[in-house]
Amino acid sequence: MAGHTDNEITIAAPMELVWNMTNDIENWPRLFSEYASVEVLDRDEDRVTFRLTMHPDADGKVWSWVSERVADPVTRTVRAQRVETGPFQYMNIVWEYAETAEGVVMRWTQDFAMKPDAPVDDAWMTDNINRNSRTQMALIRDRIEQAASERRTASVLAD
């Protein structure tokens, strides 16, 4: 059995701001609450390979892995996969962005499978990813909407 998650949120901000902030990997520790650090290992145009390190979990364990992302600014999609899979057999993520009257819908689809000797199974990880994605998406939405509000205020004050 494999795991699959599909989560989305609407962000009331311009597409360019949403795209730029969510694809600025070096700033992910300030955008996501779960990441302690990001180290870019290689960058080639719209492809980036990087190491993510999380804050310690409840048991004090620090999780870290290497991922690769390929952003397509024309289609407003990003495809990512873990290069160092850790407890996963594989982990593939697609980020999609769509403009609507309410703002930008940001959607994350994740397909994965846990290794047989992983400490958790696919069902547990599916629930965990769904719960965490909703938390992180709400935080990202709030931070981007705050940045959009600050830009509007600065623009009005400059006029």
PDB file of C-alpha atoms in Angstrom:
ATOM      1  CA  MET A   1       0.000   0.000   0.000  1.00  0.00           C
ATOM      2  CA  ALA A   2       1.215   3.538  -0.720  1.00  0.00           C
ATOM      3  CA  GLY A   3       0.356   6.843   0.882  1.00  0.00           C
ATOM      4  CA  HIS A   4      -1.287   9.765  -0.843  1.00  0.00           C
ATOM      5  CA  THR A   5      -2.206  13.214   0.461  1.00  0.00           C
ATOM      6  CA  ASP A   6      -3.880  16.167  -1.243  1.00  0.00           C
ATOM      7  CA  ASN A   7      -4.159  19.479   0.618  1.00  0.00           C
ATOM      8  CA  GLU A   8      -4.822  23.033  -0.507  1.00  0.00           C
ATOM      9  CA  ILE A   9      -5.323  26.509   0.885  1.00  0.00           C
ATOM     10  CA  THR A  10      -6.287  29.872  -0.587  1.00  0.00           C
ATOM     11  CA  ILE A  11      -3.877  32.730   0.040  1.00  0.00           C
ATOM     12  CA  ALA A  12      -5.248  36.270  -0.386  1.00  0.00           C
ATOM     13  CA  ALA A  13      -2.150  37.677  -2.055  1.00  0.00           C
ATOM     14  CA  PRO A  14      -0.821  38.235  -5.573  1.00  0.00           C
ATOM     15  CA  MET A  15       0.475  35.194  -7.463  1.00  0.00           C
ATOM     16  CA  GLU A  16       3.959  36.644  -7.875  1.00  0.00           C
ATOM     17  CA  LEU A  17       4.335  37.130  -4.105  1.00  0.00           C
ATOM     18  CA  VAL A  18       2.984  33.651  -3.280  1.00  0.00           C
ATOM     19  CA  TRP A  19       5.216  32.029  -5.916  1.00  0.00           C
ATOM     20  CA  ASN A  20       8.335  33.935  -4.879  1.00  0.00           C
ATOM     21  CA  MET A  21       7.946  33.425  -1.131  1.00  0.00           C
ATOM     22  CA  THR A  22       7.120  29.711  -1.330  1.00  0.00           C
ATOM     23  CA  ASN A  23       9.945  28.997  -3.763  1.00  0.00           C
ATOM     24  CA  ASP A  24      12.595  30.968  -1.869  1.00  0.00           C
ATOM     25  CA  ILE A  25      14.046  27.830  -0.334  1.00  0.00           C
ATOM     26  CA  GLU A  26      16.760  29.627   1.618  1.00  0.00           C
ATOM     27  CA  ASN A  27      14.015  31.423   3.578  1.00  0.00           C
ATOM     28  CA  TRP A  28      11.937  28.318   4.361  1.00  0.00           C
ATOM     29  CA  PRO A  29      13.033  28.301   8.034  1.00  0.00           C
ATOM     30  CA  ARG A  30      11.224  31.668   8.348  1.00  0.00           C
ATOM     31  CA  LEU A  31       8.199  30.496   6.325  1.00  0.00           C
ATOM     32  CA  PHE A  32       7.685  27.003   7.813  1.00  0.00           C
ATOM     33  CA  SER A  33       7.734  26.384  11.564  1.00  0.00           C
ATOM     34  CA  GLU A  34       9.151  22.847  11.229  1.00  0.00           C
ATOM     35  CA  TYR A  35      12.448  23.593   9.448  1.00  0.00           C
ATOM     36  CA  ALA A  36      15.509  24.604  11.436  1.00  0.00           C
ATOM     37  CA  SER A  37      17.762  25.064   8.413  1.00  0.00           C
ATOM     38  CA  VAL A  38      18.136  24.709   4.657  1.00  0.00           C
ATOM     39  CA  GLU A  39      21.403  24.172   2.824  1.00  0.00           C
ATOM     40  CA  VAL A  40      21.363  24.569  -0.954  1.00  0.00           C
ATOM     41  CA  LEU A  41      23.692  21.922  -2.398  1.00  0.00           C
ATOM     42  CA  ASP A  42      23.238  22.604  -6.118  1.00  0.00           C
ATOM     43  CA  ARG A  43      21.252  24.992  -8.272  1.00  0.00           C
ATOM     44  CA  ASP A  44      20.802  24.862 -12.031  1.00  0.00           C
ATOM     45  CA  GLU A  45      18.206  27.294 -13.393  1.00  0.00           C
ATOM     46  CA  ASP A  46      14.837  26.120 -11.981  1.00  0.00           C
ATOM     47  CA  ARG A  47      16.252  22.917 -10.397  1.00  0.00           C
ATOM     48  CA  VAL A  48      17.598  23.007  -6.860  1.00  0.00           C
ATOM     49  CA  THR A  49      19.004  20.249  -4.655  1.00  0.00           C
ATOM     50  CA  PHE A  50      19.020  21.045  -0.955  1.00  0.00           C
ATOM     51  CA  ARG A  51      19.254  19.601   2.542  1.00  0.00           C
ATOM     52  CA  LEU A  52      16.365  20.266   4.932  1.00  0.00           C
ATOM     53  CA  THR A  53      16.878  19.883   8.662  1.00  0.00           C
ATOM     54  CA  MET A  54      13.922  19.904  11.021  1.00  0.00           C
ATOM     55  CA  HIS A  55      13.745  21.133  14.594  1.00  0.00           C
ATOM     56  CA  PRO A  56      14.142  18.255  17.082  1.00  0.00           C
ATOM     57  CA  ASP A  57      11.007  16.127  17.497  1.00  0.00           C
ATOM     58  CA  ALA A  58       9.397  15.271  20.865  1.00  0.00           C
ATOM     59  CA  ASP A  59      12.059  12.598  21.426  1.00  0.00           C
ATOM     60  CA  GLY A  60      14.894  15.001  20.586  1.00  0.00           C
ATOM     61  CA  LYS A  61      15.615  13.379  17.211  1.00  0.00           C
ATOM     62  CA  VAL A  62      16.644  15.729  14.409  1.00  0.00           C
ATOM     63  CA  TRP A  63      15.434  14.620  10.975  1.00  0.00           C
ATOM     64  CA  SER A  64      17.337  15.711   7.870  1.00  0.00           C
ATOM     65  CA  TRP A  65      17.220  14.734   4.201  1.00  0.00           C
ATOM     66  CA  VAL A  66      18.168  15.878   0.709  1.00  0.00           C
ATOM     67  CA  SER A  67      15.450  16.811  -1.772  1.00  0.00           C
ATOM     68  CA  GLU A  68      15.372  18.052  -5.324  1.00  0.00           C
ATOM     69  CA  ARG A  69      12.803  20.540  -6.651  1.00  0.00           C
ATOM     70  CA  VAL A  70      12.117  21.628 -10.201  1.00  0.00           C
ATOM     71  CA  ALA A  71       9.998  24.758 -10.472  1.00  0.00           C
ATOM     72  CA  ASP A  72       8.094  25.630 -13.645  1.00  0.00           C
ATOM     73  CA  PRO A  73       7.138  29.310 -13.446  1.00  0.00           C
ATOM     74  CA  VAL A  74       5.143  29.076 -16.702  1.00  0.00           C
ATOM     75  CA  THR A  75       2.739  26.378 -15.446  1.00  0.00           C
ATOM     76  CA  ARG A  76       3.091  27.461 -11.800  1.00  0.00           C
ATOM     77  CA  THR A  77       3.964  23.943 -10.684  1.00  0.00           C
ATOM     78  CA  VAL A  78       6.839  22.461  -8.721  1.00  0.00           C
ATOM     79  CA  ARG A  79       7.823  18.794  -8.704  1.00  0.00           C
ATOM     80  CA  ALA A  80       9.949  17.554  -5.852  1.00  0.00           C
ATOM     81  CA  GLN A  81      11.357  14.285  -4.646  1.00  0.00           C
ATOM     82  CA  ARG A  82      13.509  13.102  -1.804  1.00  0.00           C
ATOM     83  CA  VAL A  83      17.003  12.161  -2.921  1.00  0.00           C
ATOM     84  CA  GLU A  84      17.869  10.794   0.519  1.00  0.00           C
ATOM     85  CA  THR A  85      14.693   8.910   1.290  1.00  0.00           C
ATOM     86  CA  GLY A  86      15.294   7.984   4.940  1.00  0.00           C
ATOM     87  CA  PRO A  87      12.333   5.880   6.146  1.00  0.00           C
ATOM     88  CA  PHE A  88      10.518   6.359   2.817  1.00  0.00           C
ATOM     89  CA  GLN A  89      10.819   4.021  -0.169  1.00  0.00           C
ATOM     90  CA  TYR A  90      10.011   7.160  -2.157  1.00  0.00           C
ATOM     91  CA  MET A  91       8.470  10.584  -1.612  1.00  0.00           C
ATOM     92  CA  ASN A  92       7.186  12.694  -4.512  1.00  0.00           C
ATOM     93  CA  ILE A  93       5.518  16.061  -4.044  1.00  0.00           C
ATOM     94  CA  VAL A  94       3.725  18.312  -6.520  1.00  0.00           C
ATOM     95  CA  TRP A  95       2.975  21.926  -5.666  1.00  0.00           C
ATOM     96  CA  GLU A  96       0.363  23.616  -7.845  1.00  0.00           C
ATOM     97  CA  TYR A  97      -0.698  27.268  -7.820  1.00  0.00           C
ATOM     98  CA  ALA A  98      -3.888  28.657  -9.376  1.00  0.00           C
ATOM     99  CA  GLU A  99      -5.249  32.196  -9.366  1.00  0.00           C
ATOM    100  CA  THR A 100      -8.864  32.616  -8.295  1.00  0.00           C
ATOM    101  CA  ALA A 101     -11.051  35.592  -7.413  1.00  0.00           C
ATOM    102  CA  GLU A 102     -10.268  34.943  -3.720  1.00  0.00           C
ATOM    103  CA  GLY A 103      -6.508  34.697  -4.184  1.00  0.00           C
ATOM    104  CA  VAL A 104      -4.017  31.973  -5.017  1.00  0.00           C
ATOM    105  CA  VAL A 105      -4.950  28.359  -4.364  1.00  0.00           C
ATOM    106  CA  MET A 106      -1.795  26.509  -3.337  1.00  0.00           C
ATOM    107  CA  ARG A 107      -2.125  22.715  -3.515  1.00  0.00           C
ATOM    108  CA  TRP A 108       0.306  20.062  -2.283  1.00  0.00           C
ATOM    109  CA  THR A 109      -0.049  16.488  -3.498  1.00  0.00           C
ATOM    110  CA  GLN A 110       2.256  13.903  -1.952  1.00  0.00           C
ATOM    111  CA  ASP A 111       2.716  10.292  -3.041  1.00  0.00           C
ATOM    112  CA  PHE A 112       4.965   8.063  -0.970  1.00  0.00           C
ATOM    113  CA  ALA A 113       5.552   4.660   0.541  1.00  0.00           C
ATOM    114  CA  MET A 114       7.273   3.793   3.793  1.00  0.00           C
ATOM    115  CA  LYS A 115      10.055   1.220   3.887  1.00  0.00           C
ATOM    116  CA  PRO A 116       9.095  -2.107   5.508  1.00  0.00           C
ATOM    117  CA  ASP A 117      11.456  -1.416   8.432  1.00  0.00           C
ATOM    118  CA  ALA A 118      10.267   2.194   8.940  1.00  0.00           C
ATOM    119  CA  PRO A 119       9.057   3.036  12.452  1.00  0.00           C
ATOM    120  CA  VAL A 120       5.576   3.906  11.063  1.00  0.00           C
ATOM    121  CA  ASP A 121       3.371   2.618   8.253  1.00  0.00           C
ATOM    122  CA  ASP A 122       1.790   4.351   5.236  1.00  0.00           C
ATOM    123  CA  ALA A 123      -1.527   4.975   7.017  1.00  0.00           C
ATOM    124  CA  TRP A 124       0.161   6.608  10.019  1.00  0.00           C
ATOM    125  CA  MET A 125       2.340   8.793   7.782  1.00  0.00           C
ATOM    126  CA  THR A 126      -0.666   9.787   5.639  1.00  0.00           C
ATOM    127  CA  ASP A 127      -2.479  11.049   8.746  1.00  0.00           C
ATOM    128  CA  ASN A 128       0.669  12.790   9.976  1.00  0.00           C
ATOM    129  CA  ILE A 129       1.350  14.524   6.648  1.00  0.00           C
ATOM    130  CA  ASN A 130      -2.290  15.624   6.309  1.00  0.00           C
ATOM    131  CA  ARG A 131      -2.306  17.090   9.825  1.00  0.00           C
ATOM    132  CA  ASN A 132       1.079  18.786   9.392  1.00  0.00           C
ATOM    133  CA  SER A 133       0.298  20.092   5.888  1.00  0.00           C
ATOM    134  CA  ARG A 134      -2.830  21.861   7.153  1.00  0.00           C
ATOM    135  CA  THR A 135      -0.808  23.453   9.976  1.00  0.00           C
ATOM    136  CA  GLN A 136       2.063  24.552   7.738  1.00  0.00           C
ATOM    137  CA  MET A 137      -0.235  25.802   4.956  1.00  0.00           C
ATOM    138  CA  ALA A 138      -2.173  27.982   7.409  1.00  0.00           C
ATOM    139  CA  LEU A 139       1.082  29.401   8.763  1.00  0.00           C
ATOM    140  CA  ILE A 140       2.403  30.061   5.244  1.00  0.00           C
ATOM    141  CA  ARG A 141      -0.904  31.696   4.262  1.00  0.00           C
ATOM    142  CA  ASP A 142      -0.776  33.979   7.285  1.00  0.00           C
ATOM    143  CA  ARG A 143       2.853  34.967   6.682  1.00  0.00           C
ATOM    144  CA  ILE A 144       2.314  35.680   2.987  1.00  0.00           C
ATOM    145  CA  GLU A 145      -0.904  37.620   3.618  1.00  0.00           C
ATOM    146  CA  GLN A 146       0.973  39.682   6.236  1.00  0.00           C
ATOM    147  CA  ALA A 147       3.735  40.407   3.701  1.00  0.00           C
ATOM    148  CA  ALA A 148       1.104  41.407   1.116  1.00  0.00           C
ATOM    149  CA  SER A 149      -0.551  43.727   3.633  1.00  0.00           C
ATOM    150  CA  GLU A 150       2.791  45.342   4.508  1.00  0.00           C
ATOM    151  CA  ARG A 151       3.526  45.911   0.813  1.00  0.00           C
ATOM    152  CA  ARG A 152       0.116  47.513   0.265  1.00  0.00           C
ATOM    153  CA  THR A 153       0.664  49.776   3.278  1.00  0.00           C
ATOM    154  CA  ALA A 154       4.145  50.746   2.098  1.00  0.00           C
ATOM    155  CA  SER A 155       2.789  51.464  -1.376  1.00  0.00           C
ATOM    156  CA  VAL A 156       0.026  53.717   0.001  1.00  0.00           C
ATOM    157  CA  LEU A 157       2.493  55.576   2.241  1.00  0.00           C
ATOM    158  CA  ALA A 158       4.859  56.094  -0.709  1.00  0.00           C
ATOM    159  CA  ASP A 159       2.106  57.682  -2.822  1.00  0.00           C
TER     160      ASP A 159
END
